[in-house]
Coordinates of C-alpha atoms in Angstrom, one line a residue:
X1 CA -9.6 -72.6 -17.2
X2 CA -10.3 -68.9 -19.1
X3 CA -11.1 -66.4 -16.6
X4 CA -14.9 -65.0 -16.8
X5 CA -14.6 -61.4 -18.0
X6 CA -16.5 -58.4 -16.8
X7 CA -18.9 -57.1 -19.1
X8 CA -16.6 -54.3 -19.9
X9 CA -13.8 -56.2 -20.6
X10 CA -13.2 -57.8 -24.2
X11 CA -11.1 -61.1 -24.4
X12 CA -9.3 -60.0 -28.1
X13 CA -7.9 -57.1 -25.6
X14 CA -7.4 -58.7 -22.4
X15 CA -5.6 -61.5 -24.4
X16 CA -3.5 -58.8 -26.1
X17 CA -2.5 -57.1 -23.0
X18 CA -1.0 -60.6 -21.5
X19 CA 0.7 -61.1 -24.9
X20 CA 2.1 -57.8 -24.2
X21 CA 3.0 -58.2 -20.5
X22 CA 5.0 -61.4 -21.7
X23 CA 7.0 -59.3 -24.0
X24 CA 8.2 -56.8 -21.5
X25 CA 8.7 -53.2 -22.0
X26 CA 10.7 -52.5 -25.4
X27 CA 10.4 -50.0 -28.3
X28 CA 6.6 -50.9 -28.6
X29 CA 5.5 -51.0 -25.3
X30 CA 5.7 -48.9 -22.0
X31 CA 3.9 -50.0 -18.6
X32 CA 2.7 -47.5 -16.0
X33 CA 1.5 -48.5 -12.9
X34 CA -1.1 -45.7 -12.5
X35 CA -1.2 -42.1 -14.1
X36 CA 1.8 -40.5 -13.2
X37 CA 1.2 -36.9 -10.6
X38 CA 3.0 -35.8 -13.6
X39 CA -0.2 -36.6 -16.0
X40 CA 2.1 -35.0 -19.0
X41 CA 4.3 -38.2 -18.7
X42 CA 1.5 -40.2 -19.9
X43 CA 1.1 -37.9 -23.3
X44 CA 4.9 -37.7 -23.9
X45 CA 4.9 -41.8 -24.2
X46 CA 2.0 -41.1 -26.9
X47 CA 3.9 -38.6 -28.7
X48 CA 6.8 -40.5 -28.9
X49 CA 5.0 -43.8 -30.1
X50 CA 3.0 -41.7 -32.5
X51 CA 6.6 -40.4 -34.0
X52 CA 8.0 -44.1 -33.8
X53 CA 5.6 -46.2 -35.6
X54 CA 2.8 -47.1 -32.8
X55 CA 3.1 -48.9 -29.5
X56 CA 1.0 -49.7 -26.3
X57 CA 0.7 -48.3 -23.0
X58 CA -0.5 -50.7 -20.3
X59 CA -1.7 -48.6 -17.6
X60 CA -1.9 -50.5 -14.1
X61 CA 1.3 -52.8 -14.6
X62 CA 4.2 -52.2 -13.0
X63 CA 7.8 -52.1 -14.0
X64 CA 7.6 -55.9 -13.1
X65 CA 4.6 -56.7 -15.5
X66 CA 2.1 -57.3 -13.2
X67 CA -1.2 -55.7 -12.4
X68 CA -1.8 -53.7 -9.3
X69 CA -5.4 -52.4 -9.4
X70 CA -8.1 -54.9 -8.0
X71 CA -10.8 -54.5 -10.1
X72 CA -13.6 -55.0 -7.3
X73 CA -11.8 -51.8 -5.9
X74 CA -12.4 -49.2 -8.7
X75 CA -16.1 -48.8 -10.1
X76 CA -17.5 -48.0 -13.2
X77 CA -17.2 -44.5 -12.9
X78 CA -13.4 -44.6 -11.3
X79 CA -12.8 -46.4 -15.0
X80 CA -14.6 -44.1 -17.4
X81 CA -12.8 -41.3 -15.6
X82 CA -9.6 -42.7 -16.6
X83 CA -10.4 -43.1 -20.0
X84 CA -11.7 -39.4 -20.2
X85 CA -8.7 -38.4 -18.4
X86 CA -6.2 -39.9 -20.9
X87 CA -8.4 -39.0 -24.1
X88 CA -8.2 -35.8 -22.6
X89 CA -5.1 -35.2 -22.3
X90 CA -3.9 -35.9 -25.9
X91 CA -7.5 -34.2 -27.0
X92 CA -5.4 -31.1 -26.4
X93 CA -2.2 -32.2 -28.5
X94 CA -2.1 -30.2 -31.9
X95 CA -1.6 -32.3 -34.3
X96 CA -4.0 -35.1 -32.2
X97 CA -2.0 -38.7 -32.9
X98 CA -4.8 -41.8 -33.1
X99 CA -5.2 -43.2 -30.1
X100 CA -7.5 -45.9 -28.7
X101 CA -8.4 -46.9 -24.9
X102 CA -9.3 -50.8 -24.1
X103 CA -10.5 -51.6 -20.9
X104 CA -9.1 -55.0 -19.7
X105 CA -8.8 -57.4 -17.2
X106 CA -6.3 -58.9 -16.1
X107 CA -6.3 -62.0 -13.7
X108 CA -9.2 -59.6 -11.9
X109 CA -7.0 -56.8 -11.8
X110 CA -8.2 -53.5 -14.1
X111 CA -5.6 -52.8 -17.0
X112 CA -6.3 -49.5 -19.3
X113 CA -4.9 -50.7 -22.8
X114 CA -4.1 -47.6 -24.3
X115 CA -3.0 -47.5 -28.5
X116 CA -0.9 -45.4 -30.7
X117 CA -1.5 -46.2 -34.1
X118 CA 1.2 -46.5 -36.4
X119 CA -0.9 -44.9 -39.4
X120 CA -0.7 -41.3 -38.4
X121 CA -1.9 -38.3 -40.2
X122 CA 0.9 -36.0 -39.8
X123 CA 4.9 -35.8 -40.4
X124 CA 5.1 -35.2 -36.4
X125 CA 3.9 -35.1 -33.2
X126 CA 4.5 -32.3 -30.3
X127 CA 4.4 -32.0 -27.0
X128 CA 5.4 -28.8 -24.9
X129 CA 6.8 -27.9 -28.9
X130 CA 9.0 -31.2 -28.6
X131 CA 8.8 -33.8 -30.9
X132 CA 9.4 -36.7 -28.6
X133 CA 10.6 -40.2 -30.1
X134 CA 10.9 -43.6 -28.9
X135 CA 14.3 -45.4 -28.3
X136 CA 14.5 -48.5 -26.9
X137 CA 12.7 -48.4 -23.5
X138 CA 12.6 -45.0 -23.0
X139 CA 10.4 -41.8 -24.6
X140 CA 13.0 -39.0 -25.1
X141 CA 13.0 -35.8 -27.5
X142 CA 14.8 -35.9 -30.6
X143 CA 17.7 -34.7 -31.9
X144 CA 17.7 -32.4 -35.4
X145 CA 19.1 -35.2 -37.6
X146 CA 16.0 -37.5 -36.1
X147 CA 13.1 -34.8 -36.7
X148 CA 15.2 -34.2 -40.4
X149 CA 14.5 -38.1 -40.8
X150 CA 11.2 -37.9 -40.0
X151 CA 9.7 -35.1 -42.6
X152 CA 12.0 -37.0 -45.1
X153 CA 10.4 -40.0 -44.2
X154 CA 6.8 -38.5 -44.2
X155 CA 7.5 -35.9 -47.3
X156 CA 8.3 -39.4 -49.5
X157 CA 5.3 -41.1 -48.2
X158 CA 3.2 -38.6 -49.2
X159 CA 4.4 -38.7 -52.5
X160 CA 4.6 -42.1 -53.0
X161 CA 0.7 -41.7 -52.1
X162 CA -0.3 -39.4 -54.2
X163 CA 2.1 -41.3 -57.4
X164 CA -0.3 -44.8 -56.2
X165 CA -3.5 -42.0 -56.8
X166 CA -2.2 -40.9 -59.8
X167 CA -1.6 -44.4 -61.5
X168 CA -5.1 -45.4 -60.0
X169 CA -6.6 -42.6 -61.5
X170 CA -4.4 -43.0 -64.6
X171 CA -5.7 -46.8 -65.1
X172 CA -9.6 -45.6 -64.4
X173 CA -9.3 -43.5 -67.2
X174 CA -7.7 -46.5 -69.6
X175 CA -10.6 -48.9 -68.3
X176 CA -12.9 -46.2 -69.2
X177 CA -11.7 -46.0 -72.8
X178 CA -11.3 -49.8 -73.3
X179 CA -14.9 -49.6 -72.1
X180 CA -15.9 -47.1 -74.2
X181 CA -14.0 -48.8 -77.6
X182 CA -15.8 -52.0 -76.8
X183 CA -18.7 -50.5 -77.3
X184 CA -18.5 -48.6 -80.3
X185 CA -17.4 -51.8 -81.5
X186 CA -20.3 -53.8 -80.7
X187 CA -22.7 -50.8 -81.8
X188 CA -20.6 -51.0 -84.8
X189 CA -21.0 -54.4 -85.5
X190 CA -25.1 -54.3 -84.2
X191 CA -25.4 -51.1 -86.6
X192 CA -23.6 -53.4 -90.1
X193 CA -25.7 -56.6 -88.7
X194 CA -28.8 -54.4 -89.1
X195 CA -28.1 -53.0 -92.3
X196 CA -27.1 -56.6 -93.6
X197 CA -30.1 -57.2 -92.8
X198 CA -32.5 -54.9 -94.3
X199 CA -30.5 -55.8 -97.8
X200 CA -31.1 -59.6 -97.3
X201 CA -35.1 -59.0 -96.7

């Protein structure tokens, strides 16, 4: 039988989050029991995931995948300030990665989902002027070669972007003039049915 969600829990997220658990941590996704004294530790995993494609944080699993935090013992407010602590600690990251929080529950345990999107906005991500990555399990700062690969890798996006605008833009303007040709045509042809017209009456 499904367990009965809390109001503020969705099941597409709750579901995810046991998808997730099932996986184990990997390149994608990092469990943390609770936020860390060292809060930082929390926006270094973001970083890195923002500089490695995405991932997930589950926040209130432990290193053994399962949930810690009873939900009947944290309120409403104990779970908004979570959120508003972890929006605002990337909030002061410059450049800001996307990142969403999902409140979840989990066998009536709380679970914070928190995602890193994979489409980003900028070539990298910093924190404390590090540009942290992810490899394997673990968060850790790259190396010159890696941060090289990733303005390469974000310098040839962009261009392949802007080459997709450019052929979009490219085939507005043929459309336009195919649109514009088959209409002198048919005023063409309106303009000699006219005049074939007047000649016949």
């Amino acid at each position: 039988m499904e367990e009965k969600l809390p109001a503020w829990a969705s099941q597409e997220n709750t579901n995810r989050v046991f998808d997730l658990i099932a996986q184990g941590e990997n390149s994608k996704v990092e469990f943390k029991e609770s936020i860390p004294q060292q809060a930082d530790k929390i926006t270094k995993e973001t970083v890195a995931f923002a500089n490695s494609g995405g991932g997930e944080v589950l926040l209130g699993i432990n290193a053994q995948g399962f949930a810690v935090k009873p939900q009947n013992e944290i309120t409403t407010q104990d779970r908004e300030n979570i959120v508003d602590r972890i929006m605002g600690l990337v909030g002061n990251l410059n450049p800001m990665p996307k990142v969403k929080c999902h409140q979840c529950s989990v066998d009536n345990h709380f679970v914070l989902l928190i995602t890193v999107s994979e489409q980003q906005t900028e070539a990298a991500y910093y924190f404390q002027n590090t540009i942290y990555i992810r490899d394997h399990s673990i968060s850790r700062p790259a190396n010159p070669e890696e941060v090289k690969t990733l303005f390469l890798k974000w310098s040839k996006t962009k261009l392949m972007d802007e080459e997709l605008l450019r052929a979009k833009r490219f085939d507005n303007e043929i459309d336009n003039l195919r649109l514009e040709s088959l209409r002198n045509i048919i005023n063409a042809n309106n303009i000699a049915r006219t005049s074939h017209a007047a000649r016949v009456y």
